[in-house]
Amino acid sequence: MDKAIIAIDGYASTGKSTLSKMLSSHLGLPYIDSGAFFRGITFLALEKGWINNENIYQEAIELGIKDIKIYYNTSDNKLILNEIDITDKIRSKLVSSNVSKIAKLPFVRFFILKQQRLMGNSFGMVMDGRDIGTVVFPNADFKFFFTARPEVRAQRRWEEMKANGYFLSYEEVLKSLMNRDKVDTERKFSPLKKANDAIEIDTSDLSLEEAFTILISKINYK
Ligand code: CDP
């Protein structure tokens, strides 16, 4: 497929990134994980002490991000910050529990928005996130919005974290997901919400193959 923009938004652990990668290889389009950018900035903010405990030093973040180079490599799905590969570090519990607070900040969103638009305009792509169909690419060729029951999402994320060597309890994972959803849906700028023209898919009771078949059928049908 040529230069099409496919926006995949929705709640955490609904299968967005796995299905976006499947779509990307099926359609021959690059895949961009927009959440990785927000996680990358959060990782940096934690490292630099721009955020600690409940304090967020907004001026430091606003000034600090002016000097950084953050880049998503679509050929191997790596996030590169100032020439260093931080892909594995951005999935930690600490990054996950702070990322929504950083993603709320308008200057962080604006900084990332510029990069998102640049990447999409030059190649076409599959991009997943929270505001791709509503704000980043409101004219995307296809828009999907993923949901799933919270217990199912927490179970999936718990298994994923365990497989990656992070040992948290199911309750902790559920609580963290619910907190993130709350901050993401209630924020003032670019909140998580379904675009009017997005197709909603509830993946609670679908296998990956079933969800993929639905996606492809919607794309072929249009
Ligand atoms: O993979 P998961 O669904 O857990 O989250 P993610 O896509 O890595 O996104 C992490 C966080 O970044 C989200 O909870 C949002 O706070 C923020 N985010 C956002 O605000 N806008 C996006 N387009 C993507 C992510």
Short mmCIF file of C-alpha atoms and ligand atoms in Angstrom, two decimals:
data_model
loop_
_atom_site.label_atom_id
_atom_site.label_comp_id
_atom_site.label_asym_id
_atom_site.label_seq_id
_atom_site.Cartn_x
_atom_site.Cartn_y
_atom_site.Cartn_z
CA MET A 1 0.00 0.00 0.00
CA ASP A 2 1.32 3.42 -0.94
CA LYS A 3 1.79 6.23 1.56
CA ALA A 4 -1.42 5.45 3.46
CA ILE A 5 -1.69 6.66 7.03
CA ILE A 6 -3.29 4.21 9.43
CA ALA A 7 -4.06 5.49 12.93
CA ILE A 8 -4.50 2.97 15.75
CA ASP A 9 -5.59 4.51 19.04
CA GLY A 10 -6.95 3.09 22.23
CA TYR A 11 -6.40 2.02 25.80
CA ALA A 12 -3.25 0.41 27.15
CA SER A 13 -2.78 -3.31 26.47
CA THR A 14 -5.58 -3.68 23.97
CA GLY A 15 -3.22 -5.20 21.39
CA LYS A 16 -2.51 -1.98 19.51
CA SER A 17 1.21 -2.40 19.06
CA THR A 18 1.16 -6.11 18.16
CA LEU A 19 -1.61 -5.61 15.63
CA SER A 20 0.00 -2.45 14.27
CA LYS A 21 3.21 -4.41 13.63
CA MET A 22 1.24 -7.19 11.92
CA LEU A 23 -0.54 -4.62 9.74
CA SER A 24 2.71 -2.85 8.96
CA SER A 25 4.38 -5.98 7.60
CA HIS A 26 1.24 -7.08 5.76
CA LEU A 27 0.84 -3.72 4.04
CA GLY A 28 4.54 -2.91 3.63
CA LEU A 29 4.27 0.31 5.63
CA PRO A 30 6.59 1.43 8.44
CA TYR A 31 5.30 1.09 12.00
CA ILE A 32 5.77 3.87 14.53
CA ASP A 33 5.13 3.41 18.24
CA SER A 34 4.25 6.94 19.32
CA GLY A 35 4.04 5.92 22.99
CA ALA A 36 7.75 5.12 22.84
CA PHE A 37 8.51 8.83 22.42
CA PHE A 38 6.53 9.75 25.53
CA ARG A 39 8.20 6.92 27.40
CA GLY A 40 11.61 8.11 26.16
CA ILE A 41 11.05 11.64 27.44
CA THR A 42 9.83 10.19 30.76
CA PHE A 43 12.94 8.01 31.04
CA LEU A 44 15.11 11.07 30.46
CA ALA A 45 13.13 13.18 32.95
CA LEU A 46 13.62 10.49 35.62
CA GLU A 47 17.34 10.19 34.87
CA LYS A 48 17.86 13.93 35.05
CA GLY A 49 15.74 14.40 38.15
CA TRP A 50 13.21 16.58 36.30
CA ILE A 51 10.59 14.38 37.88
CA ASN A 52 10.87 12.72 41.27
CA ASN A 53 8.22 11.38 43.60
CA GLU A 54 5.26 13.68 43.11
CA ASN A 55 7.26 16.65 41.80
CA ILE A 56 7.47 17.56 38.14
CA TYR A 57 9.88 20.36 37.29
CA GLN A 58 8.16 21.64 34.19
CA GLU A 59 10.63 24.43 33.38
CA ALA A 60 13.53 21.99 33.50
CA ILE A 61 11.72 19.61 31.15
CA GLU A 62 10.72 22.34 28.73
CA LEU A 63 14.28 23.63 28.58
CA GLY A 64 15.93 20.21 28.67
CA ILE A 65 14.07 18.68 25.71
CA LYS A 66 15.23 21.49 23.44
CA ASP A 67 18.68 19.90 23.34
CA ILE A 68 17.80 16.27 22.81
CA LYS A 69 17.66 14.11 19.75
CA ILE A 70 15.03 11.41 19.95
CA TYR A 71 14.42 9.11 17.07
CA TYR A 72 12.37 6.01 16.32
CA ASN A 73 14.04 3.59 13.95
CA THR A 74 11.30 1.95 11.91
CA SER A 75 13.53 -0.81 10.55
CA ASP A 76 14.11 -2.44 13.95
CA ASN A 77 11.60 -0.62 16.22
CA LYS A 78 14.30 0.90 18.40
CA LEU A 79 14.03 4.18 20.27
CA ILE A 80 17.24 6.16 20.14
CA LEU A 81 17.86 9.01 22.55
CA ASN A 82 20.98 11.10 21.97
CA GLU A 83 22.48 8.25 19.92
CA ILE A 84 21.80 5.66 22.66
CA ASP A 85 19.36 2.78 22.28
CA ILE A 86 16.93 3.00 25.20
CA THR A 87 14.27 0.63 23.83
CA ASP A 88 14.47 -1.82 26.73
CA LYS A 89 14.65 0.83 29.43
CA ILE A 90 11.39 2.56 28.56
CA ARG A 91 9.20 -0.41 29.58
CA SER A 92 10.16 -0.28 33.27
CA LYS A 93 7.62 0.02 36.02
CA LEU A 94 8.93 3.47 36.95
CA VAL A 95 8.60 4.82 33.41
CA SER A 96 5.12 3.28 33.07
CA SER A 97 3.88 4.82 36.28
CA ASN A 98 5.13 8.30 35.35
CA VAL A 99 4.59 8.51 31.61
CA SER A 100 1.02 9.84 31.65
CA LYS A 101 2.05 12.76 33.84
CA ILE A 102 4.69 13.73 31.30
CA ALA A 103 2.41 13.10 28.30
CA LYS A 104 -0.06 15.63 29.74
CA LEU A 105 2.34 18.52 29.35
CA PRO A 106 1.47 20.58 26.25
CA PHE A 107 5.10 21.41 25.37
CA VAL A 108 6.03 17.72 25.47
CA ARG A 109 3.12 16.88 23.18
CA PHE A 110 4.05 19.67 20.79
CA PHE A 111 7.67 18.56 20.67
CA ILE A 112 6.63 15.02 19.77
CA LEU A 113 3.85 16.09 17.43
CA LYS A 114 6.36 17.76 15.11
CA GLN A 115 8.32 14.52 14.77
CA GLN A 116 5.21 12.38 14.34
CA ARG A 117 3.95 14.52 11.47
CA LEU A 118 7.33 14.57 9.77
CA MET A 119 7.61 10.79 9.85
CA GLY A 120 4.09 10.24 8.60
CA ASN A 121 4.22 12.71 5.79
CA SER A 122 7.32 11.34 4.20
CA PHE A 123 6.53 7.61 4.13
CA GLY A 124 2.97 6.85 5.08
CA MET A 125 2.81 4.49 8.07
CA VAL A 126 0.92 2.65 10.74
CA MET A 127 1.14 4.69 13.95
CA ASP A 128 -0.34 3.68 17.28
CA GLY A 129 -1.04 5.90 20.27
CA ARG A 130 -3.80 7.84 21.98
CA ASP A 131 -4.46 10.86 19.75
CA ILE A 132 -3.29 9.80 16.30
CA GLY A 133 -6.73 9.84 14.65
CA THR A 134 -7.97 12.85 16.58
CA VAL A 135 -5.01 15.26 16.62
CA VAL A 136 -1.84 14.00 14.96
CA PHE A 137 -3.38 12.80 11.68
CA PRO A 138 -7.05 13.83 11.65
CA ASN A 139 -7.11 13.05 7.91
CA ALA A 140 -5.65 9.55 8.28
CA ASP A 141 -6.82 7.10 5.62
CA PHE A 142 -7.94 4.57 8.23
CA LYS A 143 -8.66 5.02 11.92
CA PHE A 144 -9.18 2.31 14.50
CA PHE A 145 -9.95 2.59 18.20
CA PHE A 146 -9.11 -0.38 20.41
CA THR A 147 -10.79 -1.21 23.68
CA ALA A 148 -10.89 -4.26 25.99
CA ARG A 149 -12.11 -5.04 29.48
CA PRO A 150 -9.66 -3.82 32.17
CA GLU A 151 -9.14 -7.29 33.70
CA VAL A 152 -8.21 -8.73 30.31
CA ARG A 153 -5.80 -5.88 29.65
CA ALA A 154 -4.17 -6.20 33.07
CA GLN A 155 -3.72 -9.95 32.59
CA ARG A 156 -2.06 -9.39 29.19
CA ARG A 157 0.24 -6.68 30.53
CA TRP A 158 1.14 -8.77 33.58
CA GLU A 159 2.18 -11.68 31.36
CA GLU A 160 4.13 -9.36 29.06
CA MET A 161 6.00 -7.78 31.98
CA LYS A 162 6.77 -11.17 33.49
CA ALA A 163 8.16 -12.36 30.16
CA ASN A 164 10.38 -9.28 30.09
CA GLY A 165 11.73 -9.87 33.58
CA TYR A 166 9.57 -7.35 35.49
CA PHE A 167 7.86 -9.05 38.43
CA LEU A 168 4.79 -7.14 39.56
CA SER A 169 1.56 -8.44 41.03
CA TYR A 170 -1.56 -8.55 38.88
CA GLU A 171 -3.19 -5.99 41.21
CA GLU A 172 -0.30 -3.56 40.78
CA VAL A 173 -0.51 -3.87 37.01
CA LEU A 174 -4.28 -3.35 37.01
CA LYS A 175 -3.97 -0.29 39.24
CA SER A 176 -1.24 1.23 37.09
CA LEU A 177 -3.26 0.70 33.89
CA MET A 178 -6.37 2.25 35.43
CA ASN A 179 -4.39 5.26 36.65
CA ARG A 180 -2.88 5.76 33.24
CA ASP A 181 -6.27 5.49 31.50
CA LYS A 182 -7.69 8.06 33.88
CA VAL A 183 -4.95 10.62 33.32
CA ASP A 184 -4.94 9.95 29.55
CA THR A 185 -8.70 10.38 29.14
CA GLU A 186 -9.05 13.35 31.47
CA ARG A 187 -6.17 15.50 30.28
CA LYS A 188 -6.90 18.82 28.62
CA PHE A 189 -4.69 18.52 25.55
CA SER A 190 -5.20 15.63 23.13
CA PRO A 191 -7.05 13.33 25.51
CA LEU A 192 -7.51 9.67 24.72
CA LYS A 193 -10.85 9.44 22.91
CA LYS A 194 -12.31 7.79 19.87
CA ALA A 195 -12.34 9.92 16.73
CA ASN A 196 -15.85 10.24 15.30
CA ASP A 197 -14.84 8.41 12.16
CA ALA A 198 -12.76 5.67 13.84
CA ILE A 199 -13.82 2.02 13.78
CA GLU A 200 -14.00 0.63 17.31
CA ILE A 201 -12.74 -2.87 18.01
CA ASP A 202 -13.12 -4.58 21.38
CA THR A 203 -10.33 -7.16 21.56
CA SER A 204 -11.36 -8.72 24.93
CA ASP A 205 -12.59 -11.95 23.39
CA LEU A 206 -10.61 -11.96 20.15
CA SER A 207 -7.41 -13.79 19.35
CA LEU A 208 -4.73 -11.77 17.54
CA GLU A 209 -5.61 -13.56 14.30
CA GLU A 210 -9.29 -12.74 14.70
CA ALA A 211 -8.59 -9.07 15.41
CA PHE A 212 -6.18 -8.93 12.47
CA THR A 213 -8.80 -10.42 10.14
CA ILE A 214 -11.25 -7.72 11.18
CA LEU A 215 -8.70 -4.95 10.58
CA ILE A 216 -7.80 -6.24 7.14
CA SER A 217 -11.42 -6.68 6.15
CA LYS A 218 -12.18 -3.06 7.08
CA ILE A 219 -9.19 -1.86 5.09
CA ASN A 220 -10.04 -3.94 2.03
CA TYR A 221 -13.68 -2.99 2.18
CA LYS A 222 -13.13 0.79 2.11
O1 CDP B 1 1.80 0.25 25.24
P1 CDP B 1 0.88 1.01 26.15
O2 CDP B 1 -0.51 1.01 25.63
O3 CDP B 1 1.00 0.63 27.57
O4 CDP B 1 1.31 2.50 26.19
P2 CDP B 1 2.17 3.34 25.19
O5 CDP B 1 1.55 3.30 23.83
O6 CDP B 1 3.59 2.95 25.32
O7 CDP B 1 1.96 4.81 25.77
C1 CDP B 1 2.43 5.16 27.05
C2 CDP B 1 1.78 6.46 27.47
O8 CDP B 1 2.20 7.51 26.59
C3 CDP B 1 0.26 6.51 27.45
O9 CDP B 1 -0.33 6.00 28.63
C4 CDP B 1 0.01 8.00 27.29
O10 CDP B 1 0.10 8.67 28.50
C5 CDP B 1 1.16 8.45 26.41
N1 CDP B 1 0.82 8.56 24.99
C6 CDP B 1 0.14 9.68 24.57
O11 CDP B 1 -0.20 10.52 25.39
N2 CDP B 1 -0.12 9.86 23.24
C7 CDP B 1 0.23 8.95 22.34
N3 CDP B 1 -0.04 9.19 21.06
C8 CDP B 1 0.89 7.79 22.76
C9 CDP B 1 1.16 7.59 24.09
#
